[in-house]
């Protein structure tokens, strides 16, 4: 029932976290879309302003050139005549070469200027020239029309308009300035076509959209005798602009999504790890319980035999049963010590007391005292040609570590004699003890787990009694000494365990 409730809680938590992730992702996606739409609006406004500004700059230039040209006395004559009916001066701009030709002069009056043009008064003529040029700008240039008020002035205007015609080279810095004012720093280009829709109804090639996903509205260029009649601005992906606008809010959302996702994954990994640990602990409890029951049952049977069947009257039988009981109780005591050691190891409370230790003597002594199954023999080779024999280690825990490895090599050997090869080497200020056996070996998918507490290889080895703590205990001892462990193995070819001790 508890396991079922736990599964329900896990499922509910997973669904809740997944919903939070989906909602957060949906919000971020929508927020991104809103800012992308804002970007499109901003670049369209900037492009329109840039076109107007670029055109205005061209008009300013042509206006100034017209005013200067009107001051050329070899081309034009600026005169005035009093009009009594209107009570004001009428100013005439005439072709200097053909002043009486009806198509070569133009007359105008100004509301705020009513002064006669005197011979030699170039300052006042300059005022008239500038005002006349301004009128031509507002009436002609800004409406993309050239009126031939005088033939030579009309021709001059046409030449200057063609000279200062629409050009993307002049438009680019202007648009860049307006984009900078809006905080937009996205690569852009221009798209010129002979025909286009100013209502933005055009369809574009996919390759173009892949490179420039944002395309502004179309505007006329008013270029003369050219196929470049319409222009658009093309922009690359606005991701950096959107990120810059959203700032900490967008970053916070991304971080929140990442944290929630990481928490969910971490929670699931912890739950799976706990489930696996629970399984191996149950296996451990089953094994240790069985090992407790065996000596208890044997000792109980011996004591029961002593209390009946007249055994006490037979000294030899009494001694035999007492010996059996003592042996089983000794086994039980050993198991109790092992369980207590496991508890201390689990709490991580064991302390090491390093001292100079001769590994040659210790390892060879342990190998000499190792026991194998009756009828089998232990063959071992020990090789240390490094010239280094002394390490600083806790003698008791060093013996525990080596004994665990030698014991594993014996227990998991193939049927028959046991062969162990121990080689000593030095690398990067570590003394490396390599213990190689020719046992059954370990599969590659089990190797990363063999140093975990209570883990036992699931197949092929459970005919051997064990608790899944040996290698974990060894690793902990070596790491407490500032070293490291590494295992290499192949099924059917044996296992090599490397223990590195600081020197």
Short mmCIF file of C-alpha atoms in Angstrom, two decimals:
data_model
loop_
_atom_site.label_atom_id
_atom_site.label_comp_id
_atom_site.label_asym_id
_atom_site.label_seq_id
_atom_site.Cartn_x
_atom_site.Cartn_y
_atom_site.Cartn_z
CA UNK A 1 0.00 0.00 0.00
CA UNK A 2 2.87 2.35 0.91
CA UNK A 3 4.64 1.61 -2.37
CA UNK A 4 1.42 2.29 -4.27
CA UNK A 5 0.95 5.63 -2.48
CA UNK A 6 4.57 6.52 -3.17
CA UNK A 7 4.06 5.81 -6.87
CA UNK A 8 0.93 8.01 -6.88
CA UNK A 9 2.84 10.85 -5.19
CA UNK A 10 5.69 10.52 -7.70
CA UNK A 11 3.27 10.58 -10.64
CA UNK A 12 1.41 13.62 -9.25
CA UNK A 13 4.70 15.48 -8.63
CA UNK A 14 5.95 14.63 -12.10
CA UNK A 15 2.70 15.85 -13.71
CA UNK A 16 2.76 19.06 -11.64
CA UNK A 17 6.36 19.81 -12.54
CA UNK A 18 5.71 18.98 -16.19
CA UNK A 19 2.73 21.38 -16.19
CA UNK A 20 4.88 24.13 -14.68
CA UNK A 21 7.47 23.53 -17.38
CA UNK A 22 4.84 23.60 -20.14
CA UNK A 23 3.25 26.80 -18.80
CA UNK A 24 6.62 28.48 -18.43
CA UNK A 25 7.63 27.39 -21.92
CA UNK A 26 4.28 28.63 -23.32
CA UNK A 27 4.74 32.00 -21.59
CA UNK A 28 8.31 32.39 -22.86
CA UNK A 29 7.24 31.42 -26.39
CA UNK A 30 4.40 33.96 -26.41
CA UNK A 31 6.58 36.65 -24.89
CA UNK A 32 9.17 35.99 -27.57
CA UNK A 33 6.49 36.25 -30.28
CA UNK A 34 5.27 39.59 -28.85
CA UNK A 35 8.76 41.02 -28.85
CA UNK A 36 9.39 39.73 -32.36
CA UNK A 37 6.24 41.54 -33.51
CA UNK A 38 7.51 44.66 -31.74
CA UNK A 39 10.80 44.25 -33.58
CA UNK A 40 8.99 44.10 -36.94
CA UNK A 41 7.04 47.24 -36.07
CA UNK A 42 10.18 49.09 -34.97
CA UNK A 43 12.22 48.21 -38.07
CA UNK A 44 9.34 49.22 -40.34
CA UNK A 45 9.11 52.59 -38.58
CA UNK A 46 12.89 53.03 -38.69
CA UNK A 47 12.94 52.13 -42.41
CA UNK A 48 10.17 54.61 -43.21
CA UNK A 49 11.89 57.36 -41.21
CA UNK A 50 15.21 56.58 -42.89
CA UNK A 51 13.69 56.80 -46.38
CA UNK A 52 12.11 60.15 -45.54
CA UNK A 53 15.32 61.44 -44.01
CA UNK A 54 17.48 60.25 -46.92
CA UNK A 55 15.07 61.90 -49.39
CA UNK A 56 15.04 65.09 -47.33
CA UNK A 57 18.85 65.18 -47.34
CA UNK A 58 18.84 64.83 -51.14
CA UNK A 59 16.31 67.66 -51.42
CA UNK A 60 18.47 69.81 -49.12
CA UNK A 61 21.46 69.23 -51.36
CA UNK A 62 19.60 69.95 -54.61
CA UNK A 63 17.90 72.99 -53.06
CA UNK A 64 21.27 74.48 -52.14
CA UNK A 65 22.68 73.72 -55.59
CA UNK A 66 19.67 75.44 -57.25
CA UNK A 67 20.14 78.54 -55.10
CA UNK A 68 23.83 78.72 -55.99
CA UNK A 69 23.04 78.12 -59.65
CA UNK A 70 20.52 80.99 -59.67
CA UNK A 71 23.29 83.34 -58.53
CA UNK A 72 25.27 82.57 -61.72
CA UNK A 73 24.76 85.80 -63.71
CA UNK A 74 25.84 84.09 -66.93
CA UNK A 75 22.81 81.82 -66.60
CA UNK A 76 20.14 83.84 -64.80
CA UNK A 77 18.96 87.37 -64.14
CA UNK A 78 17.09 88.16 -60.94
CA UNK A 79 15.01 91.35 -61.25
CA UNK A 80 12.00 92.95 -59.57
CA UNK A 81 9.04 95.05 -60.78
CA UNK A 82 6.50 96.93 -58.73
CA UNK A 83 2.90 95.77 -59.22
CA UNK A 84 0.62 98.63 -58.23
CA UNK A 85 -2.52 96.49 -58.42
CA UNK A 86 -1.16 94.10 -55.79
CA UNK A 87 0.92 96.75 -54.06
CA UNK A 88 4.05 94.56 -53.94
CA UNK A 89 7.23 93.63 -55.77
CA UNK A 90 7.15 90.87 -58.39
CA UNK A 91 10.46 89.02 -58.70
CA UNK A 92 11.49 87.49 -62.03
CA UNK A 93 14.02 84.72 -62.67
CA UNK A 94 14.96 84.83 -66.37
CA UNK A 95 17.33 82.98 -68.68
CA UNK A 96 20.26 85.35 -69.16
CA UNK A 97 20.71 84.22 -72.75
CA UNK A 98 17.03 84.49 -73.77
CA UNK A 99 15.27 86.72 -71.23
CA UNK A 100 12.26 87.52 -73.44
CA UNK A 101 11.42 83.91 -74.33
CA UNK A 102 8.10 83.05 -72.69
CA UNK A 103 9.44 79.65 -71.64
CA UNK A 104 12.61 81.07 -70.13
CA UNK A 105 11.46 83.14 -67.18
CA UNK A 106 9.37 82.73 -64.07
CA UNK A 107 7.81 85.32 -61.80
CA UNK A 108 6.92 85.06 -58.14
CA UNK A 109 6.07 87.20 -55.13
CA UNK A 110 6.68 86.52 -51.44
CA UNK A 111 4.43 87.57 -48.57
CA UNK A 112 7.25 88.43 -46.21
CA UNK A 113 9.63 90.00 -48.78
CA UNK A 114 8.68 93.22 -50.54
CA UNK A 115 11.88 94.98 -51.49
CA UNK A 116 13.21 96.04 -54.87
CA UNK A 117 16.24 94.27 -56.34
CA UNK A 118 18.92 96.91 -56.93
CA UNK A 119 21.87 96.44 -59.31
CA UNK A 120 24.88 95.03 -57.48
CA UNK A 121 22.87 94.01 -54.36
CA UNK A 122 24.06 90.36 -54.35
CA UNK A 123 23.07 89.85 -50.72
CA UNK A 124 19.41 90.48 -51.43
CA UNK A 125 19.61 88.47 -54.66
CA UNK A 126 20.91 85.56 -52.55
CA UNK A 127 17.82 85.87 -50.33
CA UNK A 128 15.58 85.74 -53.41
CA UNK A 129 17.55 82.78 -54.87
CA UNK A 130 17.23 80.79 -51.65
CA UNK A 131 13.49 81.51 -51.38
CA UNK A 132 12.94 80.55 -55.01
CA UNK A 133 14.97 77.36 -54.54
CA UNK A 134 12.89 76.54 -51.45
CA UNK A 135 9.68 76.96 -53.46
CA UNK A 136 11.02 74.63 -56.13
CA UNK A 137 11.87 72.09 -53.44
CA UNK A 138 8.39 72.13 -51.88
CA UNK A 139 6.47 72.33 -55.14
CA UNK A 140 8.68 70.18 -57.36
CA UNK A 141 11.24 68.02 -55.64
CA UNK A 142 9.10 66.86 -52.70
CA UNK A 143 6.37 65.87 -55.16
CA UNK A 144 8.87 64.09 -57.43
CA UNK A 145 8.08 66.54 -60.28
CA UNK A 146 10.21 69.00 -62.24
CA UNK A 147 8.43 72.01 -63.74
CA UNK A 148 10.37 73.77 -66.48
CA UNK A 149 9.90 77.32 -65.21
CA UNK A 150 12.91 78.23 -67.33
CA UNK A 151 14.46 75.80 -69.76
CA UNK A 152 17.98 75.97 -68.40
CA UNK A 153 16.78 75.74 -64.75
CA UNK A 154 14.56 72.76 -65.55
CA UNK A 155 17.41 70.98 -67.31
CA UNK A 156 19.73 71.73 -64.38
CA UNK A 157 17.21 70.31 -61.89
CA UNK A 158 16.77 67.12 -63.94
CA UNK A 159 20.55 66.64 -64.08
CA UNK A 160 20.92 67.13 -60.32
CA UNK A 161 17.97 64.85 -59.52
CA UNK A 162 19.56 62.12 -61.65
CA UNK A 163 22.93 62.77 -60.02
CA UNK A 164 21.46 62.55 -56.51
CA UNK A 165 19.01 59.76 -57.29
CA UNK A 166 17.96 57.12 -54.76
CA UNK A 167 20.96 55.02 -53.71
CA UNK A 168 21.11 52.34 -50.98
CA UNK A 169 24.72 53.36 -50.23
CA UNK A 170 23.40 56.72 -48.97
CA UNK A 171 20.39 55.08 -47.31
CA UNK A 172 22.40 52.54 -45.29
CA UNK A 173 24.06 54.92 -42.77
CA UNK A 174 20.79 56.79 -42.29
CA UNK A 175 18.89 53.57 -41.52
CA UNK A 176 21.74 52.43 -39.26
CA UNK A 177 21.37 55.64 -37.24
CA UNK A 178 17.61 55.19 -36.77
CA UNK A 179 18.08 51.54 -35.81
CA UNK A 180 20.74 52.46 -33.26
CA UNK A 181 18.34 54.96 -31.70
CA UNK A 182 15.90 52.06 -31.18
CA UNK A 183 18.59 49.77 -29.76
CA UNK A 184 18.54 47.49 -32.81
CA UNK A 185 21.86 46.03 -33.92
CA UNK A 186 20.83 43.31 -36.37
CA UNK A 187 22.51 42.77 -39.78
CA UNK A 188 20.36 44.11 -42.61
CA UNK A 189 20.30 44.47 -46.37
CA UNK A 190 18.09 45.94 -49.11
CA UNK A 191 15.81 44.27 -51.62
CA UNK A 192 15.12 46.22 -54.85
CA UNK A 193 12.49 45.17 -57.39
CA UNK A 194 10.83 46.59 -60.47
CA UNK A 195 7.37 45.67 -59.22
CA UNK A 196 6.11 45.19 -55.69
CA UNK A 197 3.15 45.68 -53.41
CA UNK A 198 3.19 48.56 -50.94
CA UNK A 199 0.48 46.67 -48.99
CA UNK A 200 3.05 43.98 -48.08
CA UNK A 201 1.25 41.23 -49.96
CA UNK A 202 4.32 39.87 -51.74
CA UNK A 203 5.57 36.31 -51.39
CA UNK A 204 9.28 35.64 -51.02
CA UNK A 205 11.60 32.77 -51.79
CA UNK A 206 12.20 30.36 -48.91
CA UNK A 207 15.98 30.72 -49.18
CA UNK A 208 15.62 34.48 -48.79
CA UNK A 209 13.34 34.07 -45.74
CA UNK A 210 15.76 31.57 -44.17
CA UNK A 211 18.51 34.19 -44.33
CA UNK A 212 16.33 37.25 -43.66
CA UNK A 213 13.16 36.21 -41.76
CA UNK A 214 12.06 39.84 -41.20
CA UNK A 215 11.23 41.89 -44.32
CA UNK A 216 9.78 45.42 -44.12
CA UNK A 217 7.01 46.94 -46.19
CA UNK A 218 7.80 48.11 -49.71
CA UNK A 219 8.34 51.77 -50.60
CA UNK A 220 8.76 53.42 -54.05
CA UNK A 221 12.24 54.71 -54.94
CA UNK A 222 11.12 57.08 -57.78
CA UNK A 223 14.29 56.18 -59.66
CA UNK A 224 14.33 57.38 -63.27
CA UNK A 225 14.78 54.84 -66.09
CA UNK A 226 15.55 51.96 -63.71
CA UNK A 227 14.10 48.59 -62.78
CA UNK A 228 14.73 49.38 -59.08
CA UNK A 229 11.34 50.98 -58.50
CA UNK A 230 10.62 49.55 -55.02
CA UNK A 231 12.81 48.89 -52.00
CA UNK A 232 12.50 46.84 -48.82
CA UNK A 233 14.84 46.33 -45.88
CA UNK A 234 15.83 42.77 -44.96
CA UNK A 235 16.77 41.78 -41.40
CA UNK A 236 18.38 38.68 -39.93
CA UNK A 237 17.07 36.71 -36.95
CA UNK A 238 16.03 39.17 -34.20
CA UNK A 239 16.99 36.78 -31.38
CA UNK A 240 19.60 39.11 -29.84
CA UNK A 241 17.17 42.04 -29.94
CA UNK A 242 14.44 40.01 -28.23
CA UNK A 243 16.85 38.77 -25.58
CA UNK A 244 18.08 42.32 -24.96
CA UNK A 245 14.51 43.61 -24.53
CA UNK A 246 13.38 40.82 -22.24
CA UNK A 247 16.60 41.08 -20.24
CA UNK A 248 16.49 39.55 -16.78
CA UNK A 249 12.89 38.42 -17.20
CA UNK A 250 13.71 36.15 -20.13
CA UNK A 251 16.92 34.95 -18.48
CA UNK A 252 15.02 34.26 -15.26
CA UNK A 253 12.42 32.22 -17.14
CA UNK A 254 15.09 30.16 -18.88
CA UNK A 255 16.89 29.60 -15.57
CA UNK A 256 13.61 28.62 -13.88
CA UNK A 257 12.82 26.14 -16.66
CA UNK A 258 16.34 24.71 -16.39
CA UNK A 259 16.14 24.45 -12.58
CA UNK A 260 12.72 22.78 -12.65
CA UNK A 261 13.82 20.37 -15.38
CA UNK A 262 17.04 19.57 -13.51
CA UNK A 263 15.08 19.08 -10.26
CA UNK A 264 12.67 16.71 -11.97
CA UNK A 265 15.48 14.67 -13.53
CA UNK A 266 17.43 14.68 -10.27
CA UNK A 267 14.34 13.61 -8.31
CA UNK A 268 13.63 10.75 -10.70
CA UNK A 269 17.28 9.63 -10.55
CA UNK A 270 17.18 9.70 -6.74
CA UNK A 271 13.98 7.70 -6.70
CA UNK A 272 15.37 5.11 -9.09
CA UNK A 273 18.60 4.96 -7.11
CA UNK A 274 16.68 4.52 -3.85
CA UNK A 275 14.58 1.82 -5.43
CA UNK A 276 17.68 -0.03 -6.62
CA UNK A 277 19.37 0.49 -3.25
CA UNK A 278 16.30 -0.85 -1.50
CA UNK A 279 16.42 -3.95 -3.68
CA UNK A 280 20.11 -4.62 -3.02
CA UNK A 281 19.65 -3.94 0.69
CA UNK A 282 16.81 -6.45 0.80
CA UNK A 283 19.10 -8.91 -0.95
CA UNK A 284 21.80 -8.13 1.63
CA UNK A 285 19.37 -8.63 4.53
CA UNK A 286 18.26 -11.94 3.04
CA UNK A 287 21.86 -13.13 2.69
CA UNK A 288 22.98 -12.04 6.17
CA UNK A 289 19.81 -13.47 7.75
CA UNK A 290 20.52 -16.81 6.13
CA UNK A 291 24.10 -16.69 7.38
CA UNK A 292 22.87 -15.92 10.93
CA UNK A 293 20.34 -18.75 10.90
CA UNK A 294 22.84 -21.42 9.83
CA UNK A 295 25.20 -21.24 12.87
CA UNK A 296 22.26 -20.67 15.23
CA UNK A 297 20.47 -23.74 13.91
CA UNK A 298 23.66 -25.86 14.10
CA UNK A 299 24.49 -24.71 17.65
CA UNK A 300 20.86 -25.26 18.75
CA UNK A 301 20.92 -28.81 17.34
CA UNK A 302 24.19 -29.56 19.17
CA UNK A 303 22.84 -28.20 22.48
CA UNK A 304 19.62 -30.14 22.04
CA UNK A 305 21.67 -33.29 21.48
CA UNK A 306 23.65 -32.59 24.65
CA UNK A 307 20.47 -32.27 26.69
CA UNK A 308 19.16 -35.65 25.59
CA UNK A 309 20.00 -39.01 24.13
CA UNK A 310 22.50 -39.67 26.95
CA UNK A 311 25.23 -37.73 25.20
CA UNK A 312 26.55 -36.33 28.47
CA UNK A 313 27.42 -39.87 29.54
CA UNK A 314 29.76 -40.12 26.58
CA UNK A 315 32.70 -37.70 27.03
CA UNK A 316 33.89 -38.04 23.41
CA UNK A 317 30.49 -37.24 21.93
CA UNK A 318 29.99 -34.44 24.47
CA UNK A 319 33.30 -32.89 23.46
CA UNK A 320 32.42 -33.20 19.74
CA UNK A 321 29.04 -31.46 20.18
CA UNK A 322 30.58 -28.75 22.35
CA UNK A 323 33.26 -28.20 19.69
CA UNK A 324 30.56 -27.88 17.00
CA UNK A 325 28.67 -25.37 19.14
CA UNK A 326 31.81 -23.33 19.81
CA UNK A 327 32.71 -23.23 16.10
CA UNK A 328 29.23 -22.09 15.11
CA UNK A 329 29.15 -19.47 17.85
CA UNK A 330 32.55 -18.22 16.65
CA UNK A 331 31.07 -17.91 13.13
CA UNK A 332 28.10 -16.05 14.58
CA UNK A 333 30.42 -13.71 16.48
CA UNK A 334 32.37 -13.04 13.27
CA UNK A 335 29.13 -12.20 11.46
CA UNK A 336 28.08 -9.84 14.25
CA UNK A 337 31.48 -8.09 14.04
CA UNK A 338 31.06 -7.82 10.28
CA UNK A 339 27.61 -6.23 10.65
CA UNK A 340 28.96 -3.78 13.24
CA UNK A 341 31.85 -2.93 10.89
CA UNK A 342 29.34 -2.34 8.11
CA UNK A 343 27.38 0.03 10.37
CA UNK A 344 30.53 1.99 11.20
CA UNK A 345 31.50 2.04 7.51
CA UNK A 346 28.00 3.22 6.53
CA UNK A 347 28.29 6.16 8.94
CA UNK A 348 31.72 6.99 7.55
CA UNK A 349 33.15 7.20 11.07
CA UNK A 350 36.24 5.00 10.67
CA UNK A 351 39.46 6.96 11.14
CA UNK A 352 42.78 6.11 9.56
CA UNK A 353 46.16 6.43 11.24
CA UNK A 354 48.80 6.43 8.49
CA UNK A 355 52.25 5.10 9.30
CA UNK A 356 55.22 3.96 7.18
CA UNK A 357 54.27 0.56 5.81
CA UNK A 358 56.32 -1.98 3.85
CA UNK A 359 53.91 -3.14 1.16
CA UNK A 360 56.21 -5.95 -0.03
CA UNK A 361 56.08 -7.62 3.36
CA UNK A 362 52.37 -7.00 3.95
CA UNK A 363 51.09 -8.14 0.56
CA UNK A 364 53.27 -11.28 0.37
CA UNK A 365 52.21 -12.22 3.90
CA UNK A 366 48.54 -11.85 2.99
CA UNK A 367 49.01 -13.95 -0.15
CA UNK A 368 50.82 -16.64 1.81
CA UNK A 369 48.01 -16.87 4.34
CA UNK A 370 45.16 -16.87 1.78
CA UNK A 371 43.10 -20.07 1.67
CA UNK A 372 41.32 -21.72 -1.23
CA UNK A 373 38.80 -24.51 -1.57
CA UNK A 374 40.02 -28.01 -0.66
CA UNK A 375 41.69 -29.67 -3.64
CA UNK A 376 42.71 -26.34 -5.23
CA UNK A 377 45.91 -24.34 -4.98
CA UNK A 378 46.69 -20.63 -4.98
CA UNK A 379 49.45 -19.59 -7.39
CA UNK A 380 50.63 -16.02 -7.05
CA UNK A 381 53.32 -13.80 -8.54
CA UNK A 382 54.46 -10.60 -6.88
CA UNK A 383 56.63 -8.12 -8.83
CA UNK A 384 57.94 -4.79 -7.53
CA UNK A 385 60.87 -3.42 -9.51
CA UNK A 386 60.16 0.24 -8.71
CA UNK A 387 62.59 0.44 -5.78
CA UNK A 388 59.73 1.89 -3.69
CA UNK A 389 58.36 -0.32 -0.93
CA UNK A 390 57.24 2.13 1.74
CA UNK A 391 53.94 3.99 1.74
CA UNK A 392 52.13 5.86 4.49
CA UNK A 393 48.99 3.90 5.27
CA UNK A 394 46.93 2.56 8.16
CA UNK A 395 48.18 -0.99 8.54
CA UNK A 396 44.83 -2.48 9.59
CA UNK A 397 42.81 -0.84 6.81
CA UNK A 398 45.51 -1.59 4.23
CA UNK A 399 45.23 -5.26 5.20
CA UNK A 400 41.42 -5.06 5.03
CA UNK A 401 41.55 -3.59 1.52
CA UNK A 402 44.06 -6.14 0.19
CA UNK A 403 42.29 -9.03 1.90
CA UNK A 404 38.98 -8.05 0.29
CA UNK A 405 40.55 -8.06 -3.17
CA UNK A 406 42.42 -11.33 -2.65
CA UNK A 407 39.28 -12.87 -1.18
CA UNK A 408 37.25 -11.78 -4.26
CA UNK A 409 39.91 -13.21 -6.57
CA UNK A 410 39.63 -16.56 -4.75
CA UNK A 411 35.82 -16.60 -4.47
CA UNK A 412 35.18 -15.63 -8.09
CA UNK A 413 37.87 -17.81 -9.64
CA UNK A 414 37.08 -20.43 -12.23
CA UNK A 415 36.86 -24.05 -11.19
CA UNK A 416 40.33 -25.29 -10.24
CA UNK A 417 43.49 -23.52 -9.13
CA UNK A 418 43.56 -19.77 -8.45
CA UNK A 419 46.13 -17.50 -10.15
CA UNK A 420 46.86 -14.00 -8.88
CA UNK A 421 49.44 -11.63 -10.36
CA UNK A 422 50.38 -8.48 -8.42
CA UNK A 423 52.49 -5.81 -10.14
CA UNK A 424 53.77 -2.58 -8.56
CA UNK A 425 54.41 0.59 -10.60
CA UNK A 426 54.88 4.32 -9.99
CA UNK A 427 52.99 7.04 -11.86
CA UNK A 428 52.47 10.74 -11.07
CA UNK A 429 53.65 10.39 -7.45
CA UNK A 430 51.35 7.43 -6.85
CA UNK A 431 52.35 3.86 -6.08
CA UNK A 432 49.94 1.72 -8.10
CA UNK A 433 49.18 -1.81 -6.96
CA UNK A 434 47.68 -3.85 -9.83
CA UNK A 435 46.00 -7.08 -8.74
CA UNK A 436 45.10 -9.33 -11.68
CA UNK A 437 43.21 -12.62 -11.47
CA UNK A 438 42.01 -15.14 -14.04
CA UNK A 439 38.51 -15.47 -12.63
CA UNK A 440 35.06 -15.29 -14.23
CA UNK A 441 35.31 -11.54 -14.91
CA UNK A 442 32.64 -8.82 -14.91
CA UNK A 443 30.45 -7.58 -17.78
CA UNK A 444 31.07 -4.04 -19.09
CA UNK A 445 27.62 -2.73 -18.07
CA UNK A 446 28.23 -3.84 -14.45
CA UNK A 447 31.68 -2.27 -14.08
CA UNK A 448 30.48 1.30 -13.29
CA UNK A 449 28.34 -0.07 -10.41
CA UNK A 450 30.69 -2.49 -8.63
CA UNK A 451 31.98 0.23 -6.26
CA UNK A 452 28.46 1.07 -5.04
CA UNK A 453 27.36 -0.16 -1.62
CA UNK A 454 25.45 -3.45 -1.59
CA UNK A 455 25.72 -3.87 -5.35
CA UNK A 456 26.32 -7.40 -6.59
CA UNK A 457 26.57 -8.53 -10.20
CA UNK A 458 23.04 -9.83 -10.90
CA UNK A 459 23.96 -12.99 -12.83
CA UNK A 460 26.68 -15.62 -12.74
CA UNK A 461 28.09 -14.83 -9.27
CA UNK A 462 25.34 -15.36 -6.70
CA UNK A 463 26.43 -18.94 -6.08
CA UNK A 464 29.14 -17.21 -4.01
CA UNK A 465 28.09 -15.73 -0.69
CA UNK A 466 28.61 -11.99 -0.36
CA UNK A 467 27.10 -8.70 0.77
CA UNK A 468 28.07 -6.30 -2.02
CA UNK A 469 30.23 -4.18 0.27
CA UNK A 470 33.77 -5.41 -0.43
CA UNK A 471 34.81 -3.17 -3.31
CA UNK A 472 32.89 -0.20 -1.92
CA UNK A 473 34.79 -0.65 1.34
CA UNK A 474 38.11 -0.93 -0.53
CA UNK A 475 37.40 2.25 -2.54
CA UNK A 476 36.53 4.17 0.62
CA UNK A 477 39.76 3.06 2.34
CA UNK A 478 41.95 4.01 -0.61
CA UNK A 479 40.27 7.40 -1.03
CA UNK A 480 40.67 8.11 2.69
CA UNK A 481 44.40 7.70 2.05
CA UNK A 482 44.25 10.24 -0.82
CA UNK A 483 44.36 7.63 -3.59
CA UNK A 484 42.01 6.23 -6.19
CA UNK A 485 40.70 2.92 -7.58
CA UNK A 486 40.20 1.68 -11.11
CA UNK A 487 38.83 -1.65 -12.30
CA UNK A 488 39.20 -3.43 -15.64
CA UNK A 489 37.50 -6.69 -16.44
CA UNK A 490 36.25 -8.94 -19.21
CA UNK A 491 33.92 -11.91 -18.78
CA UNK A 492 35.84 -15.18 -18.86
CA UNK A 493 39.25 -13.48 -18.83
CA UNK A 494 39.55 -12.18 -15.29
CA UNK A 495 39.71 -8.84 -13.51
CA UNK A 496 42.43 -6.27 -12.83
CA UNK A 497 42.03 -3.86 -9.92
CA UNK A 498 44.40 -0.88 -9.61
CA UNK A 499 44.87 0.79 -6.22
CA UNK A 500 46.81 4.07 -6.18
CA UNK A 501 48.52 5.13 -2.94
CA UNK A 502 50.19 8.52 -2.51
CA UNK A 503 53.96 8.38 -1.98
#
